[in-house]
């Protein structure tokens, strides 16, 4: 059942974070939250996955300081203009005022690039691809929400690259997009890839490519961005290299990042009215084994349950031996989203079988004891595929082609996202916003059409929907 999940999504979301012990939202600083151990394990598994993908694509992990001196932070004019209202400043050390104010990084370009200028000397040092996983701080003034809009982003995975040519940087943008595709596919998170309109690109970038997903309430959530920085930052931070011909040239740069929003999407998109439903790939526990005790045969059942757990040790498996009714255990693990439950009772032992129950469908499957491991592996894969497929279908069902302004208005009113032919002009965007209450958030290439406002022919679709 997905009624409450769909119709009272905000409440549903807040409730799951609490009941499944993901976050504690009672920390007394607005926009900051506590990761609880169960949530922290999901986070760790997600990090393992992104590290693996970035490492395989030739990035190296590094770690830069949190504090950025004001004079570095302020060097790139558009960057500072874009971020200055969101920066937390450290002004004191103990009781003495600091000579140089220090920014808590809202992102790390201005922390990293002065150092990259020292590292990069010649074309032989390029391309350079690094990433870090850190917390960042943004003084958000829009409504804050756990994992979605935080003032302390706790899990910022930011990559930064430098190249010897514009073409190579352009190729890297595509590599980054591919890395993120792989990442979201593994997590079963559906996405729309688009270019941000000029007025919405990352401060200091040439252009910005974004991944958005759609939440059950029909709102878009930006879950990743990839920026081509051109030579904007390298000129400011003097990141130069010697070409094979002995000339000095400014490096071409890209950067891209994802945040805790990925985990928000993971939890939000795969849940239902009974709670979370975790992707096997990142679930802290993939299988929970519940022994069904009958008075005089408890020991026998326990022995068998332990044997099963040993046999399934290649998965993240847990044996629940608490003195509780089986029903209470089912409920406990269901709301925490464990993908697969194994039930083992006296009758199963007699019949040399085991009962599996899928979290996503509730389906009960009886398997021969001898085929258990294979079947668990098969079911986990099938659950992952089913969750991914269901999430994509759900997202597609919320996308509407709009041929006219009224269609956009209608789609947005019905908690959907409109794809509308749009010429790219600010004036037409403003007309759309005046009608629908929201403007164009992203631009995709598509079949030729006519702008819904001015009628000019265009190969672009604007994405129009409410967003987080
Ligand atoms: C890319 C990495 C950058 O900061 N610098 C390094 C570039 N891009 S960004 O678009 O500003 O941020 C990257 C992604 O972070 C998410 N995000 C947030 N998540 C939670 N809380 C916030 N307050 C927040 N702000 C941004 C978005 O998904 C964004 O795409
Ligand atoms: Zn137009």
CSV table of C-alpha atoms and ligand atoms in Angstrom, one decimal:
chain,number,residue,atom,x,y,z
A,1,UNK,CA,0.0,0.0,0.0
A,2,UNK,CA,1.2,3.4,-0.9
A,3,UNK,CA,-1.7,5.7,0.0
A,4,UNK,CA,-0.2,7.6,2.9
A,5,UNK,CA,3.2,7.5,1.2
A,6,UNK,CA,1.7,9.3,-1.8
A,7,UNK,CA,-1.0,11.6,-0.2
A,8,UNK,CA,0.8,12.7,3.0
A,9,UNK,CA,4.3,12.4,1.8
A,10,UNK,CA,5.9,15.1,4.0
A,11,UNK,CA,4.5,13.5,7.1
A,12,UNK,CA,5.4,10.1,5.9
A,13,UNK,CA,8.9,11.1,5.3
A,14,UNK,CA,9.4,12.8,8.7
A,15,UNK,CA,7.9,9.8,10.4
A,16,UNK,CA,10.2,7.2,8.7
A,17,UNK,CA,13.4,9.1,9.7
A,18,UNK,CA,12.3,8.8,13.3
A,19,UNK,CA,10.7,5.3,13.3
A,20,UNK,CA,13.5,3.7,11.3
A,21,UNK,CA,16.1,5.5,13.5
A,22,UNK,CA,17.8,7.2,10.6
A,23,UNK,CA,18.2,10.7,12.0
A,24,UNK,CA,17.4,12.5,15.2
A,25,UNK,CA,16.0,15.9,14.2
A,26,UNK,CA,16.0,17.3,17.7
A,27,UNK,CA,19.5,18.8,17.6
A,28,UNK,CA,19.1,22.4,18.8
A,29,UNK,CA,20.7,24.1,15.8
A,30,UNK,CA,18.3,24.7,12.9
A,31,UNK,CA,19.1,22.8,9.7
A,32,UNK,CA,21.5,20.4,11.5
A,33,UNK,CA,20.7,16.8,12.4
A,34,UNK,CA,22.1,13.8,14.1
A,35,UNK,CA,22.9,10.6,12.2
A,36,UNK,CA,21.7,7.6,14.2
A,37,UNK,CA,23.6,4.3,13.9
A,38,UNK,CA,21.2,2.6,11.5
A,39,UNK,CA,21.1,5.7,9.2
A,40,UNK,CA,24.8,6.0,9.5
A,41,UNK,CA,25.2,2.5,8.1
A,42,UNK,CA,23.1,3.3,5.1
A,43,UNK,CA,25.2,6.4,4.6
A,44,UNK,CA,28.4,4.3,4.9
A,45,UNK,CA,27.2,1.9,2.2
A,46,UNK,CA,26.2,4.8,-0.1
A,47,UNK,CA,29.7,6.3,0.3
A,48,UNK,CA,31.3,3.0,-0.4
A,49,UNK,CA,29.5,2.8,-3.7
A,50,UNK,CA,30.3,6.4,-4.8
A,51,UNK,CA,34.0,6.0,-3.8
A,52,UNK,CA,34.2,2.8,-5.9
A,53,UNK,CA,32.7,4.5,-8.9
A,54,UNK,CA,34.9,7.6,-8.7
A,55,UNK,CA,38.0,5.6,-8.0
A,56,UNK,CA,37.4,3.4,-11.0
A,57,UNK,CA,37.0,6.5,-13.1
A,58,UNK,CA,40.5,7.6,-12.1
A,59,UNK,CA,39.7,10.1,-9.3
A,60,UNK,CA,41.8,10.2,-6.1
A,61,UNK,CA,40.5,11.0,-2.7
A,62,UNK,CA,41.9,13.9,-0.8
A,63,UNK,CA,40.9,16.1,2.1
A,64,UNK,CA,41.1,19.9,2.3
A,65,UNK,CA,40.4,22.1,5.4
A,66,UNK,CA,37.0,23.4,6.4
A,67,UNK,CA,38.1,27.0,6.9
A,68,UNK,CA,38.7,29.3,4.0
A,69,UNK,CA,40.3,32.7,4.4
A,70,UNK,CA,38.2,35.6,3.3
A,71,UNK,CA,40.6,36.9,0.6
A,72,UNK,CA,40.6,33.5,-1.2
A,73,UNK,CA,36.9,33.1,-0.9
A,74,UNK,CA,36.3,36.5,-2.3
A,75,UNK,CA,38.6,36.2,-5.3
A,76,UNK,CA,36.1,34.9,-7.9
A,77,UNK,CA,33.6,37.6,-8.2
A,78,UNK,CA,30.6,35.6,-9.5
A,79,UNK,CA,31.3,32.8,-7.0
A,80,UNK,CA,31.2,35.1,-4.0
A,81,UNK,CA,28.2,36.9,-5.4
A,82,UNK,CA,26.4,33.6,-5.6
A,83,UNK,CA,27.3,32.4,-2.2
A,84,UNK,CA,27.8,35.4,0.1
A,85,UNK,CA,24.4,35.3,1.7
A,86,UNK,CA,24.9,31.7,2.6
A,87,UNK,CA,28.2,31.8,4.2
A,88,UNK,CA,28.9,31.2,7.9
A,89,UNK,CA,31.9,33.2,9.1
A,90,UNK,CA,34.3,32.4,11.9
A,91,UNK,CA,35.4,35.8,13.3
A,92,UNK,CA,36.9,34.9,16.6
A,93,UNK,CA,39.6,32.6,18.1
A,94,UNK,CA,38.7,32.5,21.8
A,95,UNK,CA,38.2,36.1,22.8
A,96,UNK,CA,40.4,37.7,20.1
A,97,UNK,CA,39.0,38.8,16.9
A,98,UNK,CA,40.7,37.2,13.9
A,99,UNK,CA,42.8,39.3,11.6
A,100,UNK,CA,41.4,37.4,8.6
A,101,UNK,CA,37.8,36.2,8.7
A,102,UNK,CA,37.4,32.5,7.9
A,103,UNK,CA,34.5,31.1,5.9
A,104,UNK,CA,33.1,27.6,6.7
A,105,UNK,CA,33.2,26.1,3.3
A,106,UNK,CA,29.8,26.2,1.5
A,107,UNK,CA,31.7,24.2,-1.2
A,108,UNK,CA,35.4,23.8,-1.7
A,109,UNK,CA,36.5,25.5,-4.9
A,110,UNK,CA,38.2,28.4,-3.1
A,111,UNK,CA,39.8,26.1,-0.5
A,112,UNK,CA,41.3,23.8,-3.2
A,113,UNK,CA,42.2,25.9,-6.1
A,114,UNK,CA,45.0,28.0,-4.5
A,115,UNK,CA,46.6,24.7,-3.7
A,116,UNK,CA,46.0,23.2,-7.1
A,117,UNK,CA,47.8,26.2,-8.5
A,118,UNK,CA,50.9,24.9,-6.6
A,119,UNK,CA,50.4,21.3,-7.7
A,120,UNK,CA,49.9,21.9,-11.3
A,121,UNK,CA,53.1,22.9,-13.2
A,122,UNK,CA,53.1,21.3,-16.5
A,123,UNK,CA,50.9,19.5,-19.0
A,124,UNK,CA,52.3,16.3,-17.5
A,125,UNK,CA,50.4,17.0,-14.3
A,126,UNK,CA,47.1,17.0,-16.2
A,127,UNK,CA,44.4,15.8,-16.1
A,128,UNK,CA,44.1,16.0,-12.3
A,129,UNK,CA,41.0,14.4,-10.8
A,130,UNK,CA,40.4,14.5,-7.1
A,131,UNK,CA,37.4,14.3,-4.8
A,132,UNK,CA,36.6,14.6,-1.1
A,133,UNK,CA,33.7,13.6,1.2
A,134,UNK,CA,33.1,16.3,3.7
A,135,UNK,CA,30.6,18.4,5.5
A,136,UNK,CA,29.8,21.9,4.1
A,137,UNK,CA,27.8,24.7,5.6
A,138,UNK,CA,25.2,26.9,3.9
A,139,UNK,CA,23.1,29.4,5.7
A,140,UNK,CA,19.9,28.4,3.9
A,141,UNK,CA,17.0,30.7,4.3
A,142,UNK,CA,14.4,28.6,2.5
A,143,UNK,CA,12.6,26.0,4.6
A,144,UNK,CA,15.2,23.5,5.9
A,145,UNK,CA,14.4,19.8,5.8
A,146,UNK,CA,16.4,16.7,7.0
A,147,UNK,CA,18.7,15.4,4.2
A,148,UNK,CA,17.0,17.7,1.7
A,149,UNK,CA,17.9,21.2,2.6
A,150,UNK,CA,20.4,21.3,5.4
A,151,UNK,CA,22.6,24.1,6.9
A,152,UNK,CA,25.2,21.6,7.6
A,153,UNK,CA,25.4,19.3,4.6
A,154,UNK,CA,27.0,16.3,6.3
A,155,UNK,CA,27.8,14.2,3.2
A,156,UNK,CA,29.1,16.4,0.5
A,157,UNK,CA,30.9,14.3,-2.2
A,158,UNK,CA,32.6,16.8,-4.4
A,159,UNK,CA,35.0,16.1,-7.3
A,160,UNK,CA,37.2,18.6,-8.9
A,161,UNK,CA,39.2,18.2,-12.1
A,162,UNK,CA,41.7,20.1,-14.2
A,163,UNK,CA,42.6,19.6,-17.8
A,164,UNK,CA,44.9,20.8,-20.5
A,165,UNK,CA,42.2,21.6,-23.1
A,166,UNK,CA,38.6,22.7,-23.3
A,167,UNK,CA,37.8,19.5,-25.2
A,168,UNK,CA,39.2,17.3,-22.4
A,169,UNK,CA,37.2,19.2,-19.8
A,170,UNK,CA,34.1,18.8,-21.9
A,171,UNK,CA,34.7,15.1,-22.1
A,172,UNK,CA,35.1,15.0,-18.3
A,173,UNK,CA,31.6,16.5,-17.9
A,174,UNK,CA,30.3,13.5,-19.8
A,175,UNK,CA,32.4,11.1,-17.7
A,176,UNK,CA,31.0,12.7,-14.5
A,177,UNK,CA,27.4,12.3,-15.9
A,178,UNK,CA,28.2,8.7,-16.6
A,179,UNK,CA,29.5,8.1,-13.1
A,180,UNK,CA,26.4,9.6,-11.6
A,181,UNK,CA,24.1,7.6,-13.9
A,182,UNK,CA,25.8,4.4,-12.6
A,183,UNK,CA,25.5,5.6,-9.0
A,184,UNK,CA,21.8,6.4,-9.3
A,185,UNK,CA,21.1,3.3,-11.2
A,186,UNK,CA,22.7,1.2,-8.5
A,187,UNK,CA,20.5,2.9,-6.0
A,188,UNK,CA,17.4,2.6,-8.1
A,189,UNK,CA,16.9,6.4,-8.1
A,190,UNK,CA,15.3,7.7,-11.4
A,191,UNK,CA,16.5,10.9,-12.8
A,192,UNK,CA,16.0,13.6,-15.5
A,193,UNK,CA,19.2,15.1,-16.8
A,194,UNK,CA,19.0,18.7,-18.0
A,195,UNK,CA,21.0,21.9,-18.4
A,196,UNK,CA,20.2,24.6,-15.9
A,197,UNK,CA,19.1,27.9,-17.5
A,198,UNK,CA,21.8,30.6,-17.6
A,199,UNK,CA,20.4,32.4,-14.6
A,200,UNK,CA,20.4,29.3,-12.5
A,201,UNK,CA,23.9,27.9,-13.1
A,202,UNK,CA,26.5,27.4,-10.4
A,203,UNK,CA,28.2,30.7,-9.5
A,204,UNK,CA,31.4,30.9,-11.5
A,205,UNK,CA,30.5,28.1,-14.0
A,206,UNK,CA,30.3,28.2,-17.8
A,207,UNK,CA,27.3,25.9,-17.6
A,208,UNK,CA,25.7,23.4,-15.2
A,209,UNK,CA,24.2,20.0,-15.9
A,210,UNK,CA,21.8,18.7,-13.3
A,211,UNK,CA,20.1,15.5,-12.2
A,212,UNK,CA,16.7,15.9,-10.8
A,213,UNK,CA,14.3,13.3,-9.4
A,214,UNK,CA,10.6,13.7,-8.6
A,215,UNK,CA,9.3,13.0,-5.1
A,216,UNK,CA,5.9,11.3,-4.5
A,217,UNK,CA,4.4,14.7,-3.9
A,218,UNK,CA,5.3,15.8,-7.4
A,219,UNK,CA,8.1,18.0,-6.4
A,220,UNK,CA,11.5,18.0,-8.2
A,221,UNK,CA,14.6,17.5,-6.2
A,222,UNK,CA,18.0,18.3,-7.6
A,223,UNK,CA,20.2,15.4,-6.6
A,224,UNK,CA,23.4,16.1,-8.5
A,225,UNK,CA,25.1,18.8,-10.5
A,226,UNK,CA,28.1,18.7,-12.9
A,227,UNK,CA,29.7,22.0,-13.8
A,228,UNK,CA,32.0,23.0,-16.6
A,229,UNK,CA,34.1,25.8,-15.1
A,230,UNK,CA,36.0,26.7,-18.2
A,231,UNK,CA,39.0,28.9,-17.2
A,232,UNK,CA,37.0,31.1,-14.9
A,233,UNK,CA,38.5,29.8,-11.7
A,234,UNK,CA,42.0,29.0,-13.1
A,235,UNK,CA,42.4,32.7,-14.2
A,236,UNK,CA,41.4,33.9,-10.7
A,237,UNK,CA,43.6,31.4,-8.9
A,238,UNK,CA,46.5,31.4,-11.4
A,239,UNK,CA,46.2,27.7,-12.1
A,240,UNK,CA,48.6,27.5,-15.1
A,241,UNK,CA,50.5,24.8,-16.8
A,242,UNK,CA,53.4,24.7,-19.3
A,243,UNK,CA,52.3,23.3,-22.7
A,244,UNK,CA,54.5,20.9,-24.6
A,245,UNK,CA,55.6,23.9,-26.7
A,246,UNK,CA,56.7,25.8,-23.5
A,247,UNK,CA,53.8,28.3,-23.3
A,248,UNK,CA,51.9,29.0,-20.1
A,249,UNK,CA,48.2,28.3,-20.3
A,250,UNK,CA,45.3,28.4,-17.8
A,251,UNK,CA,43.8,25.0,-16.9
A,252,UNK,CA,40.3,24.0,-17.9
A,253,UNK,CA,38.3,22.8,-14.9
A,254,UNK,CA,35.1,20.9,-14.0
A,255,UNK,CA,33.5,20.1,-10.6
A,256,UNK,CA,30.6,18.0,-9.6
A,257,UNK,CA,28.9,17.0,-6.5
A,258,UNK,CA,26.2,15.2,-4.6
A,259,UNK,CA,24.9,15.5,-1.1
A,260,UNK,CA,22.7,13.9,1.5
A,261,UNK,CA,19.8,14.4,-0.9
A,262,UNK,CA,20.8,11.1,-2.5
A,263,UNK,CA,19.9,9.4,0.8
A,264,UNK,CA,16.7,11.4,1.0
A,265,UNK,CA,15.8,10.1,-2.4
A,266,UNK,CA,16.8,6.5,-1.6
A,267,UNK,CA,14.4,6.5,1.4
A,268,UNK,CA,11.6,8.5,-0.1
A,269,UNK,CA,11.3,6.8,-3.5
A,270,UNK,CA,11.3,3.2,-2.3
A,271,UNK,CA,9.0,3.3,0.7
A,272,UNK,CA,5.4,2.4,1.3
A,273,UNK,CA,2.8,2.7,4.0
A,274,UNK,CA,4.6,0.1,6.1
A,275,UNK,CA,7.8,2.1,6.2
A,276,UNK,CA,11.1,2.0,4.3
A,277,UNK,CA,12.0,-0.4,1.7
A,278,UNK,CA,15.8,-0.4,1.2
A,279,UNK,CA,17.7,-1.2,-1.9
A,280,UNK,CA,19.6,-4.4,-1.2
A,281,UNK,CA,22.8,-2.7,-2.5
A,282,UNK,CA,23.0,-0.3,0.5
A,283,UNK,CA,20.7,-1.9,3.1
A,284,UNK,CA,22.5,-2.3,6.5
A,285,UNK,CA,20.9,-5.7,6.7
A,286,UNK,CA,19.9,-7.5,3.6
A,287,UNK,CA,18.4,-10.5,5.3
A,288,UNK,CA,16.9,-11.0,8.8
A,289,UNK,CA,16.3,-14.5,10.1
A,290,UNK,CA,13.4,-14.9,12.5
A,291,UNK,CA,13.1,-18.2,14.3
A,292,UNK,CA,9.5,-19.4,14.9
A,293,UNK,CA,9.6,-21.1,18.3
A,294,UNK,CA,7.4,-23.9,19.5
A,295,UNK,CA,7.8,-24.7,23.2
A,296,UNK,CA,9.6,-27.9,23.3
A,297,UNK,CA,11.4,-27.4,19.9
A,298,UNK,CA,13.0,-24.1,20.6
A,299,UNK,CA,16.6,-25.5,20.7
A,300,UNK,CA,16.1,-27.4,17.4
A,301,UNK,CA,14.8,-24.2,15.7
A,302,UNK,CA,17.6,-22.1,17.1
A,303,UNK,CA,20.2,-24.6,15.9
A,304,UNK,CA,18.7,-24.5,12.4
A,305,UNK,CA,18.5,-20.7,12.4
A,306,UNK,CA,22.1,-20.4,13.4
A,307,UNK,CA,23.1,-22.8,10.6
A,308,UNK,CA,21.1,-20.6,8.1
A,309,UNK,CA,22.8,-17.4,9.3
A,310,UNK,CA,26.2,-19.1,8.8
A,311,UNK,CA,25.3,-20.2,5.4
A,312,UNK,CA,24.1,-16.7,4.5
A,313,UNK,CA,27.2,-15.0,5.9
A,314,UNK,CA,28.1,-13.7,2.4
A,315,UNK,CA,25.1,-11.3,2.8
A,316,UNK,CA,24.5,-8.7,5.5
A,317,UNK,CA,22.4,-11.0,7.7
A,318,UNK,CA,21.0,-10.8,11.2
A,319,UNK,CA,19.5,-13.4,13.5
A,320,UNK,CA,16.7,-11.9,15.6
A,321,UNK,CA,16.6,-13.9,18.9
A,322,UNK,CA,14.9,-11.3,21.0
A,323,UNK,CA,12.1,-12.6,23.3
A,324,UNK,CA,9.3,-11.1,21.2
A,325,UNK,CA,6.4,-12.5,19.2
A,326,UNK,CA,7.4,-13.1,15.6
A,327,UNK,CA,4.8,-10.5,14.5
A,328,UNK,CA,6.5,-7.8,16.5
A,329,UNK,CA,9.8,-8.7,14.9
A,330,UNK,CA,8.3,-8.6,11.4
A,331,UNK,CA,6.9,-5.2,12.1
A,332,UNK,CA,10.3,-4.0,13.5
A,333,UNK,CA,12.3,-5.0,10.4
A,334,UNK,CA,9.6,-4.1,7.9
A,335,UNK,CA,9.6,-0.4,8.9
A,336,UNK,CA,13.4,-0.4,8.8
A,337,UNK,CA,13.2,-1.7,5.2
A,338,UNK,CA,15.1,-5.0,5.4
A,339,UNK,CA,14.6,-6.4,1.9
A,340,UNK,CA,14.3,-10.1,2.8
A,341,UNK,CA,13.1,-12.0,5.8
A,342,UNK,CA,13.7,-15.7,6.4
A,343,UNK,CA,11.3,-17.5,8.7
A,344,UNK,CA,12.3,-20.9,10.1
A,345,UNK,CA,10.0,-23.1,12.2
A,346,UNK,CA,9.6,-26.7,13.2
A,347,UNK,CA,7.5,-27.5,10.1
A,348,UNK,CA,10.0,-25.9,7.8
A,349,UNK,CA,12.7,-28.2,9.4
A,350,UNK,CA,10.6,-31.3,8.9
A,351,UNK,CA,10.0,-30.4,5.2
A,352,UNK,CA,13.6,-29.4,4.7
A,353,UNK,CA,12.5,-26.0,3.6
A,354,UNK,CA,12.7,-22.3,4.5
A,355,UNK,CA,10.2,-19.5,4.1
A,356,UNK,CA,11.3,-16.2,2.5
A,357,UNK,CA,9.2,-13.0,2.6
A,358,UNK,CA,10.0,-10.1,0.3
A,359,UNK,CA,9.7,-6.6,1.8
A,360,UNK,CA,8.7,-4.9,-1.5
A,361,UNK,CA,5.8,-7.2,-2.4
A,362,UNK,CA,5.1,-9.1,0.8
A,363,UNK,CA,5.3,-12.2,-1.3
A,364,UNK,CA,6.0,-15.5,0.7
A,365,UNK,CA,8.3,-17.9,-1.1
A,366,UNK,CA,9.0,-21.5,0.1
A,367,UNK,CA,12.4,-22.7,-0.9
A,368,UNK,CA,14.2,-26.0,-0.5
A,369,UNK,CA,16.7,-25.8,2.3
A,370,UNK,CA,19.5,-26.9,-0.1
A,371,UNK,CA,18.7,-24.0,-2.5
A,372,UNK,CA,18.6,-21.3,0.1
A,373,UNK,CA,21.7,-19.3,-0.7
A,374,UNK,CA,21.1,-19.3,-4.4
A,375,UNK,CA,17.5,-18.2,-3.9
A,376,UNK,CA,18.4,-15.4,-1.5
A,377,UNK,CA,20.9,-14.1,-4.0
A,378,UNK,CA,18.3,-14.3,-6.7
A,379,UNK,CA,15.6,-12.6,-4.7
A,380,UNK,CA,17.8,-9.8,-3.6
A,381,UNK,CA,18.7,-9.0,-7.2
A,382,UNK,CA,15.1,-9.2,-8.1
A,383,UNK,CA,14.0,-6.9,-5.3
A,384,UNK,CA,16.6,-4.3,-6.4
A,385,UNK,CA,15.4,-4.6,-10.0
A,386,UNK,CA,11.7,-4.3,-9.0
A,387,UNK,CA,12.4,-1.2,-6.8
A,388,UNK,CA,14.3,0.5,-9.6
A,389,UNK,CA,11.6,-0.3,-12.1
A,390,UNK,CA,8.8,0.8,-9.8
A,391,UNK,CA,10.6,4.1,-9.0
A,392,UNK,CA,11.1,4.8,-12.7
A,393,UNK,CA,7.5,4.1,-13.6
A,394,UNK,CA,6.4,6.3,-10.7
A,395,UNK,CA,8.5,9.2,-11.9
A,396,UNK,CA,7.4,8.8,-15.6
A,397,UNK,CA,3.8,8.9,-14.5
A,398,UNK,CA,4.4,12.3,-13.0
A,399,UNK,CA,6.0,13.8,-16.2
A,400,UNK,CA,3.6,15.4,-18.6
A,401,UNK,CA,4.2,16.7,-22.2
A,402,UNK,CA,2.7,20.2,-22.3
A,403,UNK,CA,1.8,21.9,-25.6
A,404,UNK,CA,0.4,25.1,-24.2
A,405,UNK,CA,0.6,27.3,-21.2
A,406,UNK,CA,-2.7,25.8,-19.8
A,407,UNK,CA,-1.2,22.3,-19.9
A,408,UNK,CA,1.7,23.5,-17.7
A,409,UNK,CA,-0.7,25.1,-15.3
A,410,UNK,CA,-2.8,21.9,-15.2
A,411,UNK,CA,0.2,19.6,-14.7
A,412,UNK,CA,1.7,21.6,-11.9
A,413,UNK,CA,-1.8,21.9,-10.3
A,414,UNK,CA,-2.1,18.1,-10.4
A,415,UNK,CA,1.3,17.6,-8.6
A,416,UNK,CA,3.1,16.7,-11.9
A,417,UNK,CA,6.0,18.1,-13.8
A,418,UNK,CA,5.5,19.5,-17.2
A,419,UNK,CA,7.9,19.2,-20.2
A,420,UNK,CA,7.2,22.1,-22.5
A,421,UNK,CA,8.7,23.4,-25.7
A,422,UNK,CA,10.5,26.6,-24.7
A,423,UNK,CA,12.6,29.0,-26.7
A,424,UNK,CA,15.1,29.7,-23.9
A,425,UNK,CA,14.3,33.4,-23.3
A,426,UNK,CA,13.9,34.9,-19.9
A,427,UNK,CA,10.7,36.7,-21.0
A,428,UNK,CA,9.0,33.5,-21.9
A,429,UNK,CA,10.2,31.9,-18.7
A,430,UNK,CA,8.6,34.8,-16.8
A,431,UNK,CA,5.3,34.3,-18.6
A,432,UNK,CA,5.4,30.6,-17.7
A,433,UNK,CA,6.1,31.5,-14.1
A,434,UNK,CA,3.2,34.0,-14.0
A,435,UNK,CA,0.8,31.3,-15.2
A,436,UNK,CA,2.1,28.2,-13.4
A,437,UNK,CA,3.6,29.7,-10.3
A,438,UNK,CA,7.0,28.2,-11.2
A,439,UNK,CA,9.5,28.9,-14.0
A,440,UNK,CA,11.7,26.7,-16.1
A,441,UNK,CA,14.1,24.7,-13.9
A,442,UNK,CA,16.0,22.8,-16.6
A,443,UNK,CA,16.4,22.4,-20.3
A,444,UNK,CA,16.5,19.2,-22.3
A,445,UNK,CA,17.1,18.5,-26.0
A,446,UNK,CA,14.1,17.2,-27.8
A,447,UNK,CA,12.1,17.0,-31.0
A,448,UNK,CA,11.4,20.3,-32.7
A,449,UNK,CA,8.4,22.1,-31.3
A,450,UNK,CA,7.1,25.6,-30.8
A,451,UNK,CA,7.6,27.6,-27.6
A,452,UNK,CA,4.5,27.5,-25.5
A,453,UNK,CA,4.7,31.3,-25.0
A,454,UNK,CA,6.1,33.0,-28.2
A,455,UNK,CA,5.6,30.2,-30.7
A,456,UNK,CA,9.2,30.4,-32.0
A,457,UNK,CA,10.4,27.0,-33.1
A,458,UNK,CA,12.7,25.3,-30.7
A,459,UNK,CA,14.5,22.0,-30.1
A,460,UNK,CA,14.3,22.4,-26.3
A,461,UNK,CA,11.9,21.3,-23.6
A,462,UNK,CA,11.8,23.3,-20.4
A,463,UNK,CA,11.1,21.3,-17.2
A,464,UNK,CA,8.5,23.1,-15.2
A,465,UNK,CA,7.5,21.8,-11.8
A,466,UNK,CA,7.4,22.7,-8.1
A,467,UNK,CA,10.7,21.9,-6.5
A,468,UNK,CA,12.3,21.5,-3.1
B,1,LIG,C1,29.9,20.9,-7.3
B,1,LIG,C2,30.7,20.2,-6.2
B,1,LIG,C3,28.6,22.6,-6.0
B,1,LIG,O1,28.7,23.0,-4.9
B,1,LIG,N1,31.0,22.5,-6.1
B,1,LIG,C4,31.6,21.2,-5.7
B,1,LIG,C5,29.8,22.3,-6.9
B,1,LIG,N2,27.4,22.4,-6.7
B,1,LIG,S1,26.0,22.7,-6.0
B,1,LIG,O2,25.0,22.5,-7.0
B,1,LIG,O3,26.0,23.9,-5.3
B,1,LIG,O4,25.9,21.6,-4.9
B,1,LIG,C6,25.9,20.2,-5.2
B,1,LIG,C7,24.7,19.5,-4.8
B,1,LIG,O5,24.5,19.5,-3.4
B,1,LIG,C8,23.1,19.5,-3.1
B,1,LIG,N3,22.8,20.6,-2.2
B,1,LIG,C9,22.3,20.4,-0.9
B,1,LIG,N4,21.9,19.3,-0.3
B,1,LIG,C10,21.4,19.4,1.0
B,1,LIG,N5,21.3,20.6,1.6
B,1,LIG,C11,21.6,21.7,1.0
B,1,LIG,N6,21.5,22.9,1.6
B,1,LIG,C12,22.1,21.7,-0.4
B,1,LIG,N7,22.6,22.6,-1.2
B,1,LIG,C13,22.9,21.9,-2.3
B,1,LIG,C14,22.3,19.6,-4.4
B,1,LIG,O6,21.9,18.3,-4.8
B,1,LIG,C15,23.4,20.1,-5.4
B,1,LIG,O7,23.2,19.7,-6.7
B,2,LIG,ZN1,9.5,31.7,-26.2
